[in-house]
Tab-separated table of C-alpha atoms in Angstrom:
chain	number	residue	atom	x	y	z
X	2	MET	CA	-17.337	-1.238	-14.311
X	3	SER	CA	-16.329	2.397	-14.462
X	4	ARG	CA	-13.275	3.175	-12.333
X	5	ARG	CA	-14.113	6.832	-12.087
X	6	VAL	CA	-16.477	8.063	-9.391
X	7	GLU	CA	-17.655	11.654	-9.281
X	8	PHE	CA	-15.927	13.642	-6.531
X	9	PHE	CA	-18.258	15.461	-4.164
X	10	ALA	CA	-17.744	19.203	-3.967
X	11	GLY	CA	-16.462	20.425	-0.615
X	12	THR	CA	-13.593	22.131	1.118
X	13	VAL	CA	-11.109	19.591	-0.309
X	14	SER	CA	-12.488	19.500	-3.828
X	15	ASN	CA	-9.457	21.232	-5.349
X	16	THR	CA	-6.895	18.436	-5.141
X	17	PRO	CA	-3.689	19.295	-7.049
X	18	GLU	CA	-3.237	17.693	-10.447
X	19	ILE	CA	-0.551	15.062	-10.972
X	20	ASP	CA	0.949	14.729	-14.455
X	21	GLU	CA	2.517	11.275	-14.066
X	22	ALA	CA	2.427	8.664	-11.314
X	23	ARG	CA	4.095	5.267	-11.556
X	24	ILE	CA	4.106	2.560	-8.907
X	25	PHE	CA	7.356	0.837	-7.915
X	26	ASP	CA	6.569	-2.092	-5.635
X	27	THR	CA	9.195	-3.131	-3.103
X	28	THR	CA	7.184	-5.731	-1.165
X	29	LEU	CA	9.602	-8.491	-2.173
X	30	ARG	CA	12.665	-6.474	-1.138
X	31	ASP	CA	12.029	-3.840	1.551
X	32	GLY	CA	8.788	-5.546	2.545
X	33	GLU	CA	10.646	-8.771	3.189
X	34	GLN	CA	13.054	-6.844	5.424
X	35	SER	CA	10.246	-6.595	7.988
X	36	PRO	CA	11.530	-8.131	11.222
X	37	ARG	CA	10.624	-11.831	11.448
X	38	THR	CA	9.415	-11.971	7.822
X	39	SER	CA	10.786	-14.185	5.048
X	40	PHE	CA	9.312	-15.103	1.687
X	41	SER	CA	10.008	-18.493	0.164
X	42	TYR	CA	10.921	-18.892	-3.490
X	43	GLY	CA	7.320	-19.868	-4.206
X	44	ASP	CA	5.948	-16.936	-2.205
X	45	LYS	CA	7.979	-14.476	-4.252
X	46	ARG	CA	6.862	-16.003	-7.537
X	47	GLU	CA	3.206	-15.962	-6.476
X	48	ILE	CA	3.213	-12.368	-5.207
X	49	ALA	CA	5.170	-11.135	-8.226
X	50	ALA	CA	2.706	-12.799	-10.586
X	51	VAL	CA	-0.265	-11.002	-9.037
X	52	LEU	CA	1.568	-7.662	-8.972
X	53	ASP	CA	2.437	-8.112	-12.636
X	54	GLU	CA	-1.074	-9.154	-13.659
X	55	MET	CA	-2.443	-6.064	-11.912
X	56	GLY	CA	-0.228	-3.806	-14.010
X	57	THR	CA	2.337	-2.700	-11.408
X	58	HIS	CA	4.957	-0.661	-13.248
X	59	VAL	CA	8.098	-1.887	-11.476
X	60	ILE	CA	8.635	-4.896	-9.194
X	61	GLU	CA	11.745	-4.818	-7.033
X	62	ALA	CA	12.224	-8.566	-6.795
X	63	GLY	CA	15.048	-8.643	-4.264
X	64	PHE	CA	18.750	-8.273	-3.500
X	65	PRO	CA	20.442	-10.711	-5.933
X	66	VAL	CA	23.844	-10.834	-4.211
X	67	ASN	CA	22.255	-11.801	-0.894
X	68	SER	CA	22.197	-15.562	-1.556
X	69	ASP	CA	21.984	-18.134	-4.338
X	70	ALA	CA	18.288	-18.647	-3.587
X	71	GLU	CA	17.627	-14.908	-3.751
X	72	PHE	CA	19.520	-14.629	-7.038
X	73	GLU	CA	17.470	-17.447	-8.579
X	74	ALA	CA	14.200	-15.963	-7.358
X	75	VAL	CA	15.028	-12.570	-8.848
X	76	ARG	CA	16.116	-14.153	-12.134
X	77	ASP	CA	12.956	-16.255	-12.297
X	78	ILE	CA	10.717	-13.233	-11.667
X	79	ALA	CA	12.577	-11.222	-14.315
X	80	GLU	CA	11.994	-14.011	-16.840
X	81	HIS	CA	8.307	-14.512	-16.105
X	82	THR	CA	6.896	-11.003	-15.638
X	83	SER	CA	5.941	-8.550	-18.367
X	84	GLY	CA	6.633	-5.342	-16.433
X	85	THR	CA	9.986	-3.959	-15.319
X	86	THR	CA	11.835	-6.079	-12.747
X	87	CYS	CA	14.405	-4.393	-10.519
X	88	GLY	CA	17.299	-5.759	-8.465
X	89	LEU	CA	18.953	-3.935	-5.570
X	90	ALA	CA	22.722	-3.438	-5.255
X	91	ARG	CA	25.076	-1.609	-2.955
X	92	VAL	CA	27.720	0.485	-4.713
X	93	VAL	CA	29.934	-2.594	-4.623
X	94	GLU	CA	31.208	-4.343	-7.734
X	95	GLY	CA	29.985	-7.791	-6.672
X	96	ASP	CA	26.490	-6.502	-5.914
X	97	VAL	CA	26.197	-4.725	-9.250
X	98	GLU	CA	27.450	-7.704	-11.232
X	99	ALA	CA	25.049	-10.063	-9.441
X	100	ALA	CA	22.135	-7.753	-10.236
X	101	LEU	CA	23.171	-7.513	-13.896
X	102	ASP	CA	23.638	-11.294	-14.127
X	103	SER	CA	20.134	-11.872	-12.730
X	104	GLY	CA	18.629	-10.438	-15.912
X	105	VAL	CA	16.636	-7.577	-14.370
X	106	GLU	CA	15.661	-4.628	-16.545
X	107	MET	CA	16.583	-2.116	-13.833
X	108	VAL	CA	19.385	-2.051	-11.263
X	109	HIS	CA	18.833	0.026	-8.131
X	110	VAL	CA	22.175	1.087	-6.639
X	111	PHE	CA	22.401	2.848	-3.309
X	112	VAL	CA	24.884	4.404	-0.905
X	113	SER	CA	24.489	6.210	2.418
X	114	THR	CA	24.842	9.977	2.191
X	115	SER	CA	24.016	11.222	5.702
X	116	ASP	CA	27.056	11.815	7.874
X	117	VAL	CA	25.767	9.553	10.652
X	118	GLN	CA	25.423	6.587	8.286
X	119	LEU	CA	28.649	7.292	6.420
X	120	GLN	CA	30.637	7.486	9.653
X	121	ASP	CA	28.969	4.887	11.841
X	122	SER	CA	27.546	2.378	9.349
X	123	MET	CA	29.632	2.494	6.175
X	124	HIS	CA	32.818	3.861	7.791
X	125	ALA	CA	33.454	5.793	4.598
X	126	THR	CA	33.998	9.391	3.541
X	127	ARG	CA	31.797	11.533	1.350
X	128	GLU	CA	34.433	11.289	-1.358
X	129	ASP	CA	34.269	7.476	-1.187
X	130	ALA	CA	30.504	7.586	-1.524
X	131	VAL	CA	30.588	9.790	-4.620
X	132	GLU	CA	33.342	7.795	-6.306
X	133	ARG	CA	31.640	4.438	-5.730
X	134	ALA	CA	28.222	5.776	-6.716
X	135	VAL	CA	29.502	7.128	-10.027
X	136	ALA	CA	31.404	3.919	-10.817
X	137	SER	CA	28.333	1.794	-10.115
X	138	VAL	CA	26.031	3.925	-12.247
X	139	GLU	CA	28.542	3.882	-15.097
X	140	ARG	CA	28.789	0.071	-14.932
X	141	VAL	CA	25.016	-0.395	-15.048
X	142	LYS	CA	24.666	1.978	-17.994
X	143	GLU	CA	27.631	0.347	-19.762
X	144	ALA	CA	25.682	-2.920	-19.570
X	145	GLY	CA	22.722	-1.254	-21.288
X	146	VAL	CA	20.425	-1.570	-18.267
X	147	GLU	CA	18.156	1.078	-16.749
X	148	CYS	CA	19.710	2.545	-13.592
X	149	MET	CA	18.219	3.977	-10.415
X	150	PHE	CA	20.429	5.663	-7.816
X	151	SER	CA	19.452	6.174	-4.171
X	152	PRO	CA	21.263	8.513	-1.753
X	153	MET	CA	20.231	6.555	1.332
X	154	ASP	CA	18.994	8.684	4.238
X	155	ALA	CA	18.542	11.634	1.896
X	156	THR	CA	16.274	13.483	4.330
X	157	ARG	CA	19.057	13.537	6.957
X	158	THR	CA	21.773	14.445	4.462
X	159	GLU	CA	23.331	17.906	4.314
X	160	GLU	CA	21.757	19.631	1.310
X	161	SER	CA	25.027	20.672	-0.314
X	162	PHE	CA	26.322	17.096	-0.314
X	163	LEU	CA	23.000	15.700	-1.503
X	164	ILE	CA	23.194	18.057	-4.475
X	165	GLU	CA	26.832	17.140	-5.099
X	166	ILE	CA	26.231	13.401	-5.325
X	167	ILE	CA	23.035	13.788	-7.346
X	168	GLU	CA	24.812	15.974	-9.904
X	169	ALA	CA	27.648	13.449	-10.077
X	170	VAL	CA	25.454	10.398	-10.756
X	171	SER	CA	23.298	12.412	-13.133
X	172	ALA	CA	26.401	13.248	-15.159
X	173	ALA	CA	27.236	9.522	-15.094
X	174	GLY	CA	23.914	8.799	-16.797
X	175	THR	CA	21.532	7.467	-14.150
X	176	ASP	CA	17.950	7.225	-15.389
X	177	TRP	CA	16.336	7.630	-12.002
X	178	ILE	CA	17.104	9.388	-8.735
X	179	ASN	CA	15.268	7.817	-5.810
X	180	ILE	CA	14.835	10.046	-2.743
X	181	PRO	CA	14.654	7.828	0.345
X	182	ASP	CA	13.214	9.095	3.609
X	183	THR	CA	15.050	6.169	5.176
X	184	CYS	CA	14.208	6.928	8.809
X	185	GLY	CA	10.759	8.411	8.199
X	186	VAL	CA	11.577	11.921	9.437
X	187	GLY	CA	10.085	13.856	6.529
X	188	THR	CA	6.769	15.668	6.683
X	189	PRO	CA	4.673	16.232	3.549
X	190	SER	CA	5.847	19.839	3.179
X	191	THR	CA	9.530	19.261	3.993
X	192	PHE	CA	9.702	16.135	1.857
X	193	ALA	CA	8.185	18.038	-1.063
X	194	ASP	CA	10.914	20.659	-0.659
X	195	VAL	CA	13.586	17.948	-0.939
X	196	VAL	CA	11.957	16.615	-4.110
X	197	ARG	CA	11.950	20.097	-5.670
X	198	THR	CA	15.592	20.609	-4.725
X	199	VAL	CA	16.584	17.325	-6.369
X	200	LEU	CA	14.591	18.135	-9.505
X	201	ASP	CA	16.498	21.417	-9.787
X	202	HIS	CA	19.794	19.509	-9.995
X	203	THR	CA	19.084	16.542	-12.261
X	204	ASP	CA	17.605	15.675	-15.631
X	205	ALA	CA	16.853	12.156	-14.387
X	206	SER	CA	13.350	11.089	-13.429
X	207	VAL	CA	12.644	11.284	-9.696
X	208	ASP	CA	11.247	8.495	-7.529
X	209	VAL	CA	10.462	8.618	-3.788
X	210	HIS	CA	10.735	6.054	-0.999
X	211	ALA	CA	8.992	6.948	2.271
X	212	HIS	CA	9.098	5.137	5.621
X	213	ASP	CA	6.272	5.151	8.135
X	214	ASP	CA	7.967	5.815	11.481
X	215	PHE	CA	5.563	8.695	12.160
X	216	GLY	CA	2.655	7.378	10.096
X	217	LEU	CA	3.421	9.770	7.229
X	218	ALA	CA	4.761	7.442	4.543
X	219	SER	CA	1.768	7.432	2.217
X	220	ALA	CA	1.231	11.163	2.699
X	221	ASN	CA	4.895	11.803	1.905
X	222	ALA	CA	4.720	9.646	-1.218
X	223	LEU	CA	1.756	11.686	-2.427
X	224	SER	CA	3.457	14.974	-1.573
X	225	GLY	CA	6.379	13.714	-3.648
X	226	PHE	CA	4.077	13.334	-6.636
X	227	GLU	CA	2.642	16.805	-6.038
X	228	ALA	CA	6.175	18.220	-6.008
X	229	GLY	CA	7.052	16.637	-9.363
X	230	ALA	CA	8.257	13.090	-8.666
X	231	THR	CA	6.924	10.625	-11.234
X	232	GLN	CA	7.198	7.384	-9.264
X	233	ALA	CA	6.791	6.175	-5.679
X	234	GLN	CA	8.109	3.057	-3.987
X	235	VAL	CA	5.454	1.225	-1.993
X	236	SER	CA	4.838	-2.137	-0.377
X	237	VAL	CA	1.632	-4.123	0.017
X	238	ASN	CA	0.026	-3.562	3.437
X	239	GLY	CA	2.841	-1.081	4.099
X	240	ILE	CA	5.201	-3.793	5.363
X	241	GLY	CA	8.926	-3.118	5.570
X	242	GLU	CA	11.746	-2.072	7.860
X	243	ARG	CA	10.580	-0.978	11.337
X	244	ALA	CA	7.131	0.623	10.922
X	245	GLY	CA	7.156	-0.101	7.205
X	246	ASN	CA	6.776	1.753	3.919
X	247	ALA	CA	4.164	3.739	2.076
X	248	ALA	CA	1.328	1.274	1.484
X	249	TYR	CA	0.640	0.095	-2.077
X	250	GLU	CA	-3.120	0.087	-1.559
X	251	GLU	CA	-3.214	3.538	0.059
X	252	VAL	CA	-1.080	5.294	-2.541
X	253	VAL	CA	-2.769	3.640	-5.528
X	254	MET	CA	-6.304	4.348	-4.298
X	255	ALA	CA	-5.447	7.925	-3.306
X	256	LEU	CA	-4.124	8.504	-6.823
X	257	GLU	CA	-7.176	6.900	-8.405
X	258	SER	CA	-9.881	8.351	-6.152
X	259	LEU	CA	-8.567	11.616	-4.737
X	260	TYR	CA	-6.326	12.823	-7.567
X	261	ASN	CA	-8.470	11.272	-10.313
X	262	TYR	CA	-5.322	9.802	-11.855
X	263	ASP	CA	-5.619	6.545	-13.795
X	264	THR	CA	-2.643	4.450	-12.682
X	265	GLY	CA	-3.499	1.648	-15.094
X	266	ILE	CA	-3.484	-0.789	-12.157
X	267	ASP	CA	-6.336	-3.266	-11.719
X	268	THR	CA	-7.541	-2.022	-8.346
X	269	THR	CA	-10.237	-4.697	-8.079
X	270	ARG	CA	-7.514	-7.166	-7.039
X	271	ILE	CA	-6.110	-5.030	-4.224
X	272	THR	CA	-7.918	-6.911	-1.446
X	273	GLU	CA	-6.847	-10.241	-2.924
X	274	LEU	CA	-3.236	-9.027	-3.109
X	275	SER	CA	-3.337	-7.726	0.452
X	276	ARG	CA	-4.576	-11.032	1.827
X	277	LEU	CA	-1.969	-12.966	-0.135
X	278	VAL	CA	0.874	-10.849	1.249
X	279	ALA	CA	-0.550	-10.951	4.776
X	280	ASP	CA	-0.651	-14.737	4.625
X	281	ARG	CA	2.802	-15.235	3.091
X	282	SER	CA	4.489	-12.634	5.323
X	283	ASP	CA	2.727	-13.857	8.466
X	284	MET	CA	1.860	-10.221	9.200
X	285	PRO	CA	-1.914	-9.874	9.789
X	286	VAL	CA	-3.646	-6.767	8.462
X	287	PRO	CA	-5.080	-4.626	11.295
X	288	ASP	CA	-8.873	-4.347	11.154
X	289	ASN	CA	-8.633	-0.557	10.894
X	290	LYS	CA	-6.070	-0.608	8.058
X	291	PRO	CA	-7.131	1.833	5.319
X	292	VAL	CA	-8.533	0.319	2.104
X	293	VAL	CA	-7.932	-3.359	2.971
X	294	GLY	CA	-8.709	-3.719	6.696
X	295	ALA	CA	-11.774	-5.669	7.831
X	296	ASN	CA	-13.353	-2.425	9.048
X	297	ALA	CA	-12.588	-0.325	5.957
X	298	PHE	CA	-16.142	-0.742	4.652
X	299	ALA	CA	-17.850	-1.994	7.839
X	300	HIS	CA	-20.466	-0.064	9.820
X	301	GLU	CA	-21.925	-0.652	13.293
X	302	SER	CA	-23.001	2.757	14.595
X	303	GLY	CA	-26.748	3.233	14.191
X	304	ILE	CA	-26.455	6.633	12.548
X	305	HIS	CA	-23.741	5.499	10.147
X	306	ALA	CA	-25.406	2.211	9.240
X	307	ALA	CA	-28.758	3.885	8.641
X	308	GLY	CA	-27.125	6.419	6.361
X	309	VAL	CA	-25.194	3.772	4.412
X	310	ILE	CA	-28.349	1.679	3.931
X	311	GLU	CA	-29.990	4.728	2.375
X	312	ASN	CA	-26.923	5.829	0.374
X	313	SER	CA	-23.418	4.463	0.904
X	314	ASP	CA	-21.905	7.852	0.075
X	315	THR	CA	-23.230	9.270	3.368
X	316	PHE	CA	-20.543	7.682	5.542
X	317	GLU	CA	-17.999	6.349	3.051
X	318	PRO	CA	-15.620	8.429	0.900
X	319	GLY	CA	-17.913	8.119	-2.105
X	320	VAL	CA	-14.964	8.223	-4.476
X	321	MET	CA	-13.746	4.821	-3.239
X	322	THR	CA	-16.228	1.965	-3.091
X	323	PRO	CA	-15.630	-1.590	-1.828
X	324	GLU	CA	-16.187	-2.875	-5.357
X	325	MET	CA	-13.271	-0.780	-6.630
X	326	VAL	CA	-10.839	-2.707	-4.429
X	327	GLY	CA	-12.492	-6.129	-4.600
X	328	ALA	CA	-14.036	-5.897	-1.125
X	329	THR	CA	-17.594	-6.003	0.236
X	330	ARG	CA	-19.545	-3.702	2.531
X	331	GLU	CA	-20.569	-5.095	5.919
X	332	LEU	CA	-23.164	-4.038	8.478
X	333	VAL	CA	-21.836	-5.218	11.833
X	334	LEU	CA	-24.183	-6.020	14.706
X	335	GLY	CA	-23.145	-4.959	18.194
X	336	LYS	CA	-23.535	-2.490	21.050
X	337	HIS	CA	-23.878	0.510	18.716
X	338	THR	CA	-26.299	-1.073	16.241
X	339	GLY	CA	-29.529	0.722	15.375
X	340	GLN	CA	-32.908	-0.530	14.211
X	341	HIS	CA	-32.256	0.216	10.532
X	342	SER	CA	-29.320	-2.189	10.486
X	343	VAL	CA	-31.186	-4.894	12.405
X	344	ARG	CA	-34.174	-4.660	10.045
X	345	GLU	CA	-31.856	-4.866	7.033
X	346	ARG	CA	-30.118	-7.970	8.362
X	347	LEU	CA	-33.383	-9.688	9.331
X	348	THR	CA	-34.798	-8.970	5.882
X	349	GLU	CA	-31.652	-10.417	4.288
X	350	GLN	CA	-32.282	-13.646	6.219
X	351	GLY	CA	-35.864	-13.871	4.939
X	352	TYR	CA	-37.768	-12.501	7.949
X	353	ASP	CA	-40.671	-10.055	7.787
X	354	PRO	CA	-40.484	-8.290	11.161
X	355	THR	CA	-42.900	-5.766	12.636
X	356	ASP	CA	-41.608	-2.512	14.148
X	357	ASP	CA	-42.043	-3.915	17.668
X	358	GLU	CA	-40.125	-7.065	16.733
X	359	VAL	CA	-37.277	-5.030	15.269
X	360	ARG	CA	-37.082	-2.992	18.486
X	361	GLU	CA	-36.938	-6.150	20.615
X	362	VAL	CA	-34.219	-7.767	18.482
X	363	THR	CA	-32.245	-4.496	18.532
X	364	ARG	CA	-32.443	-4.421	22.348
X	365	ARG	CA	-31.098	-7.970	22.545
X	366	VAL	CA	-28.334	-7.217	20.043
X	367	LYS	CA	-27.238	-4.159	22.034
X	368	ASP	CA	-27.288	-6.075	25.334
X	369	ARG	CA	-25.232	-8.919	23.896
X	370	GLY	CA	-22.842	-6.487	22.221
X	371	ALA	CA	-22.320	-4.606	25.488
X	372	GLU	CA	-21.010	-7.870	26.930
X	373	LYS	CA	-18.393	-7.865	24.125
X	374	GLU	CA	-19.942	-10.919	22.523
X	375	ARG	CA	-19.964	-11.292	18.757
X	376	ILE	CA	-23.368	-11.134	17.113
X	377	THR	CA	-23.316	-13.583	14.235
X	378	VAL	CA	-26.101	-14.284	11.759
X	379	ALA	CA	-26.854	-17.463	13.714
X	380	VAL	CA	-27.306	-15.456	16.926
X	381	LEU	CA	-29.537	-12.953	15.105
X	382	GLU	CA	-31.705	-15.774	13.740
X	383	ARG	CA	-31.984	-17.304	17.207
X	384	PHE	CA	-33.246	-13.970	18.563
X	385	ALA	CA	-35.751	-13.763	15.703
X	386	ASP	CA	-36.990	-17.322	16.256
X	387	ASP	CA	-37.249	-16.856	20.031
X	388	ILE	CA	-39.418	-13.784	19.506
X	389	GLY	CA	-41.485	-15.595	16.881
X	390	ILE	CA	-40.772	-13.398	13.888
X	391	LYS	CA	-42.370	-14.839	10.774
X	392	LYS	CA	-40.512	-15.456	7.567
X	393	ARG	CA	-41.776	-14.146	4.265
X	394	GLU	CA	-44.074	-16.606	2.482
X	395	SER	CA	-41.628	-17.060	-0.389
X	396	GLU	CA	-38.960	-18.042	2.130
X	397	VAL	CA	-41.283	-20.515	3.866
X	398	ARG	CA	-42.192	-22.195	0.569
X	399	THR	CA	-38.531	-22.469	-0.320
């Protein structure tokens, strides 16, 4: 199946081009930091395997120093995945050594850089932060491992200090600079400005990490790409600290469908992946969740359903189909249902209704839906049988 769908011309037809876009998945690390969420050893292995099979570029498997069980899980994932596995570490010697010992191909070291976090969380000075950041980067590079450095809370950090610490770790040899919008305060335009500023002061590749406190995480990740970042950190279903992270499925499908960028990821397994993570994290996916929610490709309104029956592009994006993400389209029966949808569903069940019969079934469906009752196929068939709608001869013979 072709993964490219022609984009319809319109007022948003001139989407900016993106030269490179890699996906760094942090479901098993930041995603697991969702309140009241914990992945077992087996959960981590299972989720990592699917992410790897799909072609995810980097999997942040966890925080190796956190516990013996976490260390073993990270080591196991590093051994059994073909892509890059990453381990997180504070700018603390024990953290860095644990990450290196776990066998990951990338170590992600971080330190707070905003004054509020330095003073009231780390109880450290700016000078301490720079010194420890440089030492940690140098240790990772000395070990021959790829290094990513994060100035935590970058979007609330004074620009002059952000530049200072980025230049220092760049001189120490870090491969990546991650720009975290730790408290989700960036907007697409302001976050893009931060990315450009960082790019002006480093030769390292730039990665972005957006939080969703104002519902802007995925938009900020994409604005990061537009501004020149080459990688974004995401989590499946957008799970993570507080309101969560940029959502894997949203960022990947926006890149594929809106920017026409081939990520190399097998998008047909996105729905499968989403359901796996929802089950293992015990965090249900809202019905209206983009891409993977139950309503993402569902239609009830008469006008919308009629249009979709004629041509699905009428009331769906067109450039993203349910087949592209391993989902199916659904025509939902309820208060807003029209005759086109009712006829379609009756025909699917083998009935051959007249126009009058379709109108009568539609009336009953609307009445039942107005009472907030679910209209299942069984209920629809009962309406049809009560009215006496005949089945097609082929169905009767069967």
